[in-house]
mmCIF file of C-alpha atoms and ligand atoms in Angstrom:
data_model
loop_
_atom_site.group_PDB
_atom_site.id
_atom_site.type_symbol
_atom_site.label_atom_id
_atom_site.label_comp_id
_atom_site.label_asym_id
_atom_site.label_seq_id
_atom_site.Cartn_x
_atom_site.Cartn_y
_atom_site.Cartn_z
ATOM 1 C CA UNK A 285 83.542 123.108 119.642
ATOM 2 C CA UNK A 286 85.635 120.307 121.126
ATOM 3 C CA UNK A 287 88.313 118.845 118.887
ATOM 4 C CA UNK A 288 87.667 115.306 117.710
ATOM 5 C CA UNK A 289 90.480 112.846 116.955
ATOM 6 C CA UNK A 290 90.319 109.763 114.780
ATOM 7 C CA UNK A 291 93.292 107.392 114.951
ATOM 8 C CA UNK A 292 94.057 105.022 112.080
ATOM 9 C CA UNK A 293 96.880 102.541 112.535
ATOM 10 C CA UNK A 294 98.081 99.574 110.556
ATOM 11 C CA UNK A 295 100.938 98.165 108.478
ATOM 12 C CA UNK A 296 102.297 99.593 105.204
ATOM 13 C CA UNK A 297 99.901 99.276 102.291
ATOM 14 C CA UNK A 298 96.781 98.584 104.375
ATOM 15 C CA UNK A 299 95.096 101.562 102.704
ATOM 16 C CA UNK A 300 95.339 103.956 105.657
ATOM 17 C CA UNK A 301 96.288 107.133 103.813
ATOM 18 C CA UNK A 302 93.851 106.739 100.895
ATOM 19 C CA UNK A 303 91.019 106.099 103.303
ATOM 20 C CA UNK A 304 91.972 108.718 105.901
ATOM 21 C CA UNK A 305 92.276 111.398 103.192
ATOM 22 C CA UNK A 306 88.760 110.698 101.910
ATOM 23 C CA UNK A 307 87.257 110.642 105.386
ATOM 24 C CA UNK A 308 88.977 113.957 106.169
ATOM 25 C CA UNK A 309 87.365 115.481 103.058
ATOM 26 C CA UNK A 310 83.933 114.061 103.893
ATOM 27 C CA UNK A 311 84.057 115.226 107.502
ATOM 28 C CA UNK A 312 85.925 118.470 106.803
ATOM 29 C CA UNK A 313 88.662 117.734 109.305
ATOM 30 C CA UNK A 314 92.445 117.796 108.994
ATOM 31 C CA UNK A 315 94.328 114.770 107.677
ATOM 32 C CA UNK A 316 97.783 114.109 109.089
ATOM 33 C CA UNK A 317 99.960 111.392 107.557
ATOM 34 C CA UNK A 318 102.482 110.721 110.335
ATOM 35 C CA UNK A 319 104.382 108.246 108.143
ATOM 36 C CA UNK A 320 105.132 111.180 105.823
ATOM 37 C CA UNK A 321 106.759 112.972 108.776
ATOM 38 C CA UNK A 322 109.085 110.000 109.446
ATOM 39 C CA UNK A 323 109.805 109.885 105.721
ATOM 40 C CA UNK A 324 110.617 113.612 105.586
ATOM 41 C CA UNK A 325 113.114 113.302 108.445
ATOM 42 C CA UNK A 326 114.631 110.259 106.732
ATOM 43 C CA UNK A 327 115.030 112.312 103.538
ATOM 44 C CA UNK A 328 116.753 115.106 105.414
ATOM 45 C CA UNK A 329 119.135 112.724 107.236
ATOM 46 C CA UNK A 330 120.038 110.955 103.982
ATOM 47 C CA UNK A 331 120.491 114.236 102.085
ATOM 48 C CA UNK A 332 122.824 115.476 104.825
ATOM 49 C CA UNK A 333 124.692 112.147 104.969
ATOM 50 C CA UNK A 334 123.970 111.828 108.679
ATOM 51 C CA UNK A 335 124.884 108.452 110.146
ATOM 52 C CA UNK A 336 121.784 106.826 111.662
ATOM 53 C CA UNK A 337 123.979 105.869 114.628
ATOM 54 C CA UNK A 338 124.989 109.433 115.428
ATOM 55 C CA UNK A 339 122.384 110.555 117.964
ATOM 56 C CA UNK A 340 123.927 113.922 118.595
ATOM 57 C CA UNK A 341 123.832 114.998 114.948
ATOM 58 C CA UNK A 342 120.354 113.480 114.526
ATOM 59 C CA UNK A 343 119.097 115.627 117.395
ATOM 60 C CA UNK A 344 120.760 118.721 115.961
ATOM 61 C CA UNK A 345 119.169 117.963 112.598
ATOM 62 C CA UNK A 346 115.726 117.552 114.188
ATOM 63 C CA UNK A 347 116.057 120.861 116.001
ATOM 64 C CA UNK A 348 116.916 122.722 112.826
ATOM 65 C CA UNK A 349 114.265 121.072 110.627
ATOM 66 C CA UNK A 350 110.827 122.391 109.775
ATOM 67 C CA UNK A 351 108.056 119.929 108.908
ATOM 68 C CA UNK A 352 104.657 121.334 107.985
ATOM 69 C CA UNK A 353 101.455 120.229 106.305
ATOM 70 C CA UNK A 354 99.788 122.706 103.962
ATOM 71 C CA UNK A 355 96.718 121.868 101.899
ATOM 72 C CA UNK A 356 97.388 118.166 102.080
ATOM 73 C CA UNK A 357 101.067 118.416 101.127
ATOM 74 C CA UNK A 358 104.143 117.944 103.280
ATOM 75 C CA UNK A 359 106.875 120.583 103.367
ATOM 76 C CA UNK A 360 110.406 119.949 104.581
ATOM 77 C CA UNK A 361 112.159 123.217 105.416
ATOM 78 C CA UNK A 362 109.633 125.029 103.231
ATOM 79 C CA UNK A 363 109.956 122.711 100.215
ATOM 80 C CA UNK A 364 107.208 120.401 99.009
ATOM 81 C CA UNK A 365 108.550 116.835 99.296
ATOM 82 C CA UNK A 366 105.370 114.853 98.501
ATOM 83 C CA UNK A 367 107.133 112.984 95.679
ATOM 84 C CA UNK A 368 110.626 112.677 97.072
ATOM 85 C CA UNK A 369 109.569 110.955 100.304
ATOM 86 C CA UNK A 370 108.098 108.047 98.276
ATOM 87 C CA UNK A 371 111.454 107.158 96.698
ATOM 88 C CA UNK A 372 112.575 103.518 97.137
ATOM 89 C CA UNK A 373 115.656 104.765 99.006
ATOM 90 C CA UNK A 374 113.375 106.294 101.653
ATOM 91 C CA UNK A 375 111.274 103.101 101.866
ATOM 92 C CA UNK A 376 114.468 101.193 102.616
ATOM 93 C CA UNK A 377 115.634 103.443 105.451
ATOM 94 C CA UNK A 378 112.522 104.860 107.084
ATOM 95 C CA UNK A 379 111.856 102.011 109.542
ATOM 96 C CA UNK A 380 115.361 102.362 110.940
ATOM 97 C CA UNK A 381 114.875 106.121 111.377
ATOM 98 C CA UNK A 382 111.431 105.574 112.938
ATOM 99 C CA UNK A 383 113.014 103.354 115.606
ATOM 100 C CA UNK A 384 115.324 106.135 116.851
ATOM 101 C CA UNK A 385 113.964 107.356 120.228
ATOM 102 C CA UNK A 386 114.731 111.076 119.783
ATOM 103 C CA UNK A 387 113.086 111.093 116.354
ATOM 104 C CA UNK A 388 109.901 109.580 117.792
ATOM 105 C CA UNK A 389 109.888 111.940 120.740
ATOM 106 C CA UNK A 390 110.086 115.070 118.602
ATOM 107 C CA UNK A 391 107.546 113.903 116.017
ATOM 108 C CA UNK A 392 105.037 112.618 118.597
ATOM 109 C CA UNK A 393 105.104 116.041 120.298
ATOM 110 C CA UNK A 394 104.388 117.799 116.996
ATOM 111 C CA UNK A 395 101.553 115.351 116.251
ATOM 112 C CA UNK A 396 99.935 115.873 119.663
ATOM 113 C CA UNK A 397 100.087 119.652 119.271
ATOM 114 C CA UNK A 398 98.339 119.443 115.896
ATOM 115 C CA UNK A 399 95.564 117.304 117.456
ATOM 116 C CA UNK A 400 95.171 119.734 120.367
ATOM 117 C CA UNK A 401 94.405 122.562 117.974
ATOM 118 C CA UNK A 402 92.414 120.793 115.251
ATOM 119 C CA UNK A 403 89.897 118.030 114.708
ATOM 120 C CA UNK A 404 92.022 115.425 112.967
ATOM 121 C CA UNK A 405 92.200 112.057 111.358
ATOM 122 C CA UNK A 406 95.759 110.872 111.860
ATOM 123 C CA UNK A 407 97.274 107.722 110.428
ATOM 124 C CA UNK A 408 100.410 105.863 111.437
ATOM 125 C CA UNK A 409 101.570 102.979 113.603
ATOM 126 C CA UNK A 410 101.240 104.274 117.162
ATOM 127 C CA UNK A 411 98.415 106.813 116.965
ATOM 128 C CA UNK A 412 95.864 104.865 119.010
ATOM 129 C CA UNK A 413 98.435 103.477 121.435
ATOM 130 C CA UNK A 414 100.822 106.368 121.962
ATOM 131 C CA UNK A 415 100.173 109.644 120.164
ATOM 132 C CA UNK A 416 96.438 109.973 120.875
ATOM 133 C CA UNK A 417 95.507 107.249 123.388
ATOM 134 C CA UNK A 418 92.333 109.189 124.218
ATOM 135 C CA UNK A 419 91.206 109.531 120.592
ATOM 136 C CA UNK A 420 87.434 109.284 120.335
ATOM 137 C CA UNK A 421 87.641 106.829 117.438
ATOM 138 C CA UNK A 422 90.344 104.257 116.746
ATOM 139 C CA UNK A 423 90.687 101.917 113.797
ATOM 140 C CA UNK A 424 93.298 99.297 112.935
ATOM 141 C CA UNK A 425 93.481 98.559 109.214
ATOM 142 C CA UNK A 426 95.113 95.410 107.887
ATOM 143 C CA UNK A 427 95.317 93.409 104.654
ATOM 144 C CA UNK A 428 97.275 90.351 103.548
ATOM 145 C CA UNK A 429 100.986 90.908 102.712
ATOM 146 C CA UNK A 430 100.260 89.896 99.117
ATOM 147 C CA UNK A 431 97.511 92.474 98.671
ATOM 148 C CA UNK A 432 99.514 95.208 100.393
ATOM 149 C CA UNK A 433 102.572 94.490 98.236
ATOM 150 C CA UNK A 434 100.425 94.609 95.088
ATOM 151 C CA UNK A 435 99.039 98.023 96.087
ATOM 152 C CA UNK A 436 102.518 99.425 96.793
ATOM 153 C CA UNK A 437 103.905 97.951 93.570
ATOM 154 C CA UNK A 438 101.177 99.673 91.511
ATOM 155 C CA UNK A 439 101.716 102.960 93.394
ATOM 156 C CA UNK A 440 105.486 102.889 92.770
ATOM 157 C CA UNK A 441 105.029 102.053 89.098
ATOM 158 C CA UNK A 442 102.539 104.894 88.700
ATOM 159 C CA UNK A 443 105.145 107.260 90.140
ATOM 160 C CA UNK A 444 107.788 106.014 87.701
ATOM 161 C CA UNK A 445 109.831 103.775 90.037
ATOM 162 C CA UNK A 446 110.874 100.399 88.633
ATOM 163 C CA UNK A 447 110.907 97.733 91.324
ATOM 164 C CA UNK A 448 109.819 94.133 90.913
ATOM 165 C CA UNK A 449 106.764 92.858 92.791
ATOM 166 C CA UNK A 450 109.007 90.385 94.661
ATOM 167 C CA UNK A 451 111.272 93.171 95.819
ATOM 168 C CA UNK A 452 108.334 95.254 97.034
ATOM 169 C CA UNK A 453 106.819 92.256 98.871
ATOM 170 C CA UNK A 454 110.122 91.487 100.571
ATOM 171 C CA UNK A 455 110.517 95.088 101.636
ATOM 172 C CA UNK A 456 106.990 95.229 103.040
ATOM 173 C CA UNK A 457 107.595 92.060 105.087
ATOM 174 C CA UNK A 458 110.869 93.461 106.337
ATOM 175 C CA UNK A 459 109.242 96.747 107.336
ATOM 176 C CA UNK A 460 106.359 94.922 109.060
ATOM 177 C CA UNK A 461 108.926 93.013 111.094
ATOM 178 C CA UNK A 462 110.890 96.116 112.069
ATOM 179 C CA UNK A 463 107.755 98.128 112.872
ATOM 180 C CA UNK A 464 106.162 95.417 115.005
ATOM 181 C CA UNK A 465 109.312 94.240 116.767
ATOM 182 C CA UNK A 466 110.919 97.558 117.656
ATOM 183 C CA UNK A 467 111.151 98.321 121.366
ATOM 184 C CA UNK A 468 109.651 101.791 121.296
ATOM 185 C CA UNK A 469 105.944 102.086 120.434
ATOM 186 C CA UNK A 470 105.777 99.143 118.050
ATOM 187 C CA UNK A 471 102.937 98.704 115.595
ATOM 188 C CA UNK A 472 100.066 97.041 117.422
ATOM 189 C CA UNK A 473 96.326 97.359 117.638
ATOM 190 C CA UNK A 474 95.079 99.419 120.573
ATOM 191 C CA UNK A 475 92.734 97.325 122.709
ATOM 192 C CA UNK A 476 89.856 99.674 122.003
ATOM 193 C CA UNK A 477 90.547 100.015 118.250
ATOM 194 C CA UNK A 478 88.125 98.545 115.719
ATOM 195 C CA UNK A 479 89.831 96.019 113.421
ATOM 196 C CA UNK A 480 89.100 96.472 109.706
ATOM 197 C CA UNK A 481 90.523 93.905 107.251
ATOM 198 C CA UNK A 482 90.687 95.591 103.848
ATOM 199 C CA UNK A 483 91.724 92.458 101.902
ATOM 200 C CA UNK A 484 89.464 92.134 98.860
ATOM 201 C CA UNK A 485 87.503 95.244 99.814
ATOM 202 C CA UNK A 486 87.142 98.360 97.681
ATOM 203 C CA UNK A 487 88.128 101.743 99.058
ATOM 204 C CA UNK A 488 84.481 102.774 99.179
ATOM 205 C CA UNK A 489 83.520 99.685 101.148
ATOM 206 C CA UNK A 490 86.167 100.408 103.771
ATOM 207 C CA UNK A 491 85.187 104.081 103.946
ATOM 208 C CA UNK A 492 81.539 103.129 104.461
ATOM 209 C CA UNK A 493 82.500 100.789 107.315
ATOM 210 C CA UNK A 494 84.430 103.543 109.042
ATOM 211 C CA UNK A 495 81.977 106.376 108.373
ATOM 212 C CA UNK A 496 79.205 104.248 109.842
ATOM 213 C CA UNK A 497 81.087 104.149 113.136
ATOM 214 C CA UNK A 498 81.926 107.840 113.258
ATOM 215 C CA UNK A 499 78.646 109.253 112.161
ATOM 216 C CA UNK A 500 78.369 111.301 115.290
ATOM 217 C CA UNK A 501 80.886 113.893 114.042
HETATM 218 O O1 DC B 185 102.955 104.742 106.601
HETATM 219 P P1 DC B 185 104.326 104.786 105.929
HETATM 220 O O2 DC B 185 104.668 103.534 105.217
HETATM 221 O O3 DC B 185 104.502 106.000 105.089
HETATM 222 O O4 DC B 185 105.348 104.925 107.155
HETATM 223 C C1 DC B 185 106.718 105.006 106.963
HETATM 224 C C2 DC B 185 107.462 104.383 108.134
HETATM 225 O O5 DC B 185 107.333 105.205 109.295
HETATM 226 C C3 DC B 185 107.024 102.983 108.546
HETATM 227 O O6 DC B 185 108.051 102.050 108.299
HETATM 228 C C4 DC B 185 106.779 103.049 110.016
HETATM 229 C C5 DC B 185 107.085 104.440 110.436
HETATM 230 N N1 DC B 185 105.999 105.065 111.203
HETATM 231 C C6 DC B 185 106.036 104.959 112.562
HETATM 232 O O7 DC B 185 106.911 104.311 113.102
HETATM 233 N N2 DC B 185 105.101 105.600 113.309
HETATM 234 C C7 DC B 185 104.116 106.288 112.728
HETATM 235 N N3 DC B 185 103.207 106.912 113.496
HETATM 236 C C8 DC B 185 104.056 106.387 111.323
HETATM 237 C C9 DC B 185 105.011 105.740 110.578
#
C-alpha cells in the first residue's frame, strides 16, 4: 500500500500535537512531532555547553547524536527525554537552534526518511512547505496568541513548572516572531494547506474538521 502523509503546521500552542496524536491513533498511522526533534537537539547542545555560534561543534554533535521515536516517546541517545525537552530552558533556546541551517538539514532528512517508509501525520512549522511538499493532506492550525499562551501556561503548570502567564505569552510571541521571520524555511501556510482556526474550539471539534477532510485514508 502507498504511504500517505498528513502535514500539520502552525505556531506554538495551536494544538498541533494533541490533535495529530489523536488522528494518528484513529487512523493507525505514525505520529511524528518534529518540534520534539528540534527540542532534543537543543537539550543535547545545552547539556554539552555547545555555543550556538559554533557550527563545527554543532555539526559534530549532530553526527554523533541519535534521535528516535518509539511508541510515541522521543529518545535522545537511547534515553527517553519526553519530559526534559519541555523545560522552560529549552523553550527559551529552541527557536535559535531551529534557525541553524545544518540542524535543519539533518533533521529534515531524517523526517523525510520516516515518511518514505511509513504512513505519517507529522507536525511542525515547515512540513507542508519543505519537509513533505507533496503530502496528500496539509493543514495549517492557528489560534489567537492569548489562547495559545493560556494552553501552554496550563501545560507547564501541570508538569510542575512555575512561570507566570505573562512570561509564557511573551515567550510565545517571541518564538512566533523568530519562527516566522527566520530566513530558512520560516513558519508559513503552504498555499494548498487548509487553514483551521482552533480559537474557542474544543479538541474534538478540530479533530472532526480534519477527519472529515481525510476520510479517504
Ligand atoms: O512545536 P514546538 O513548539 O515543540 O517546536 C519547538 C521549536 O522548533 C519551535 O520554536 C520551532 C521549531 N520547529 C521548526 O523550526 N520546524 C519544525 N518542523 C518544528 C519545530
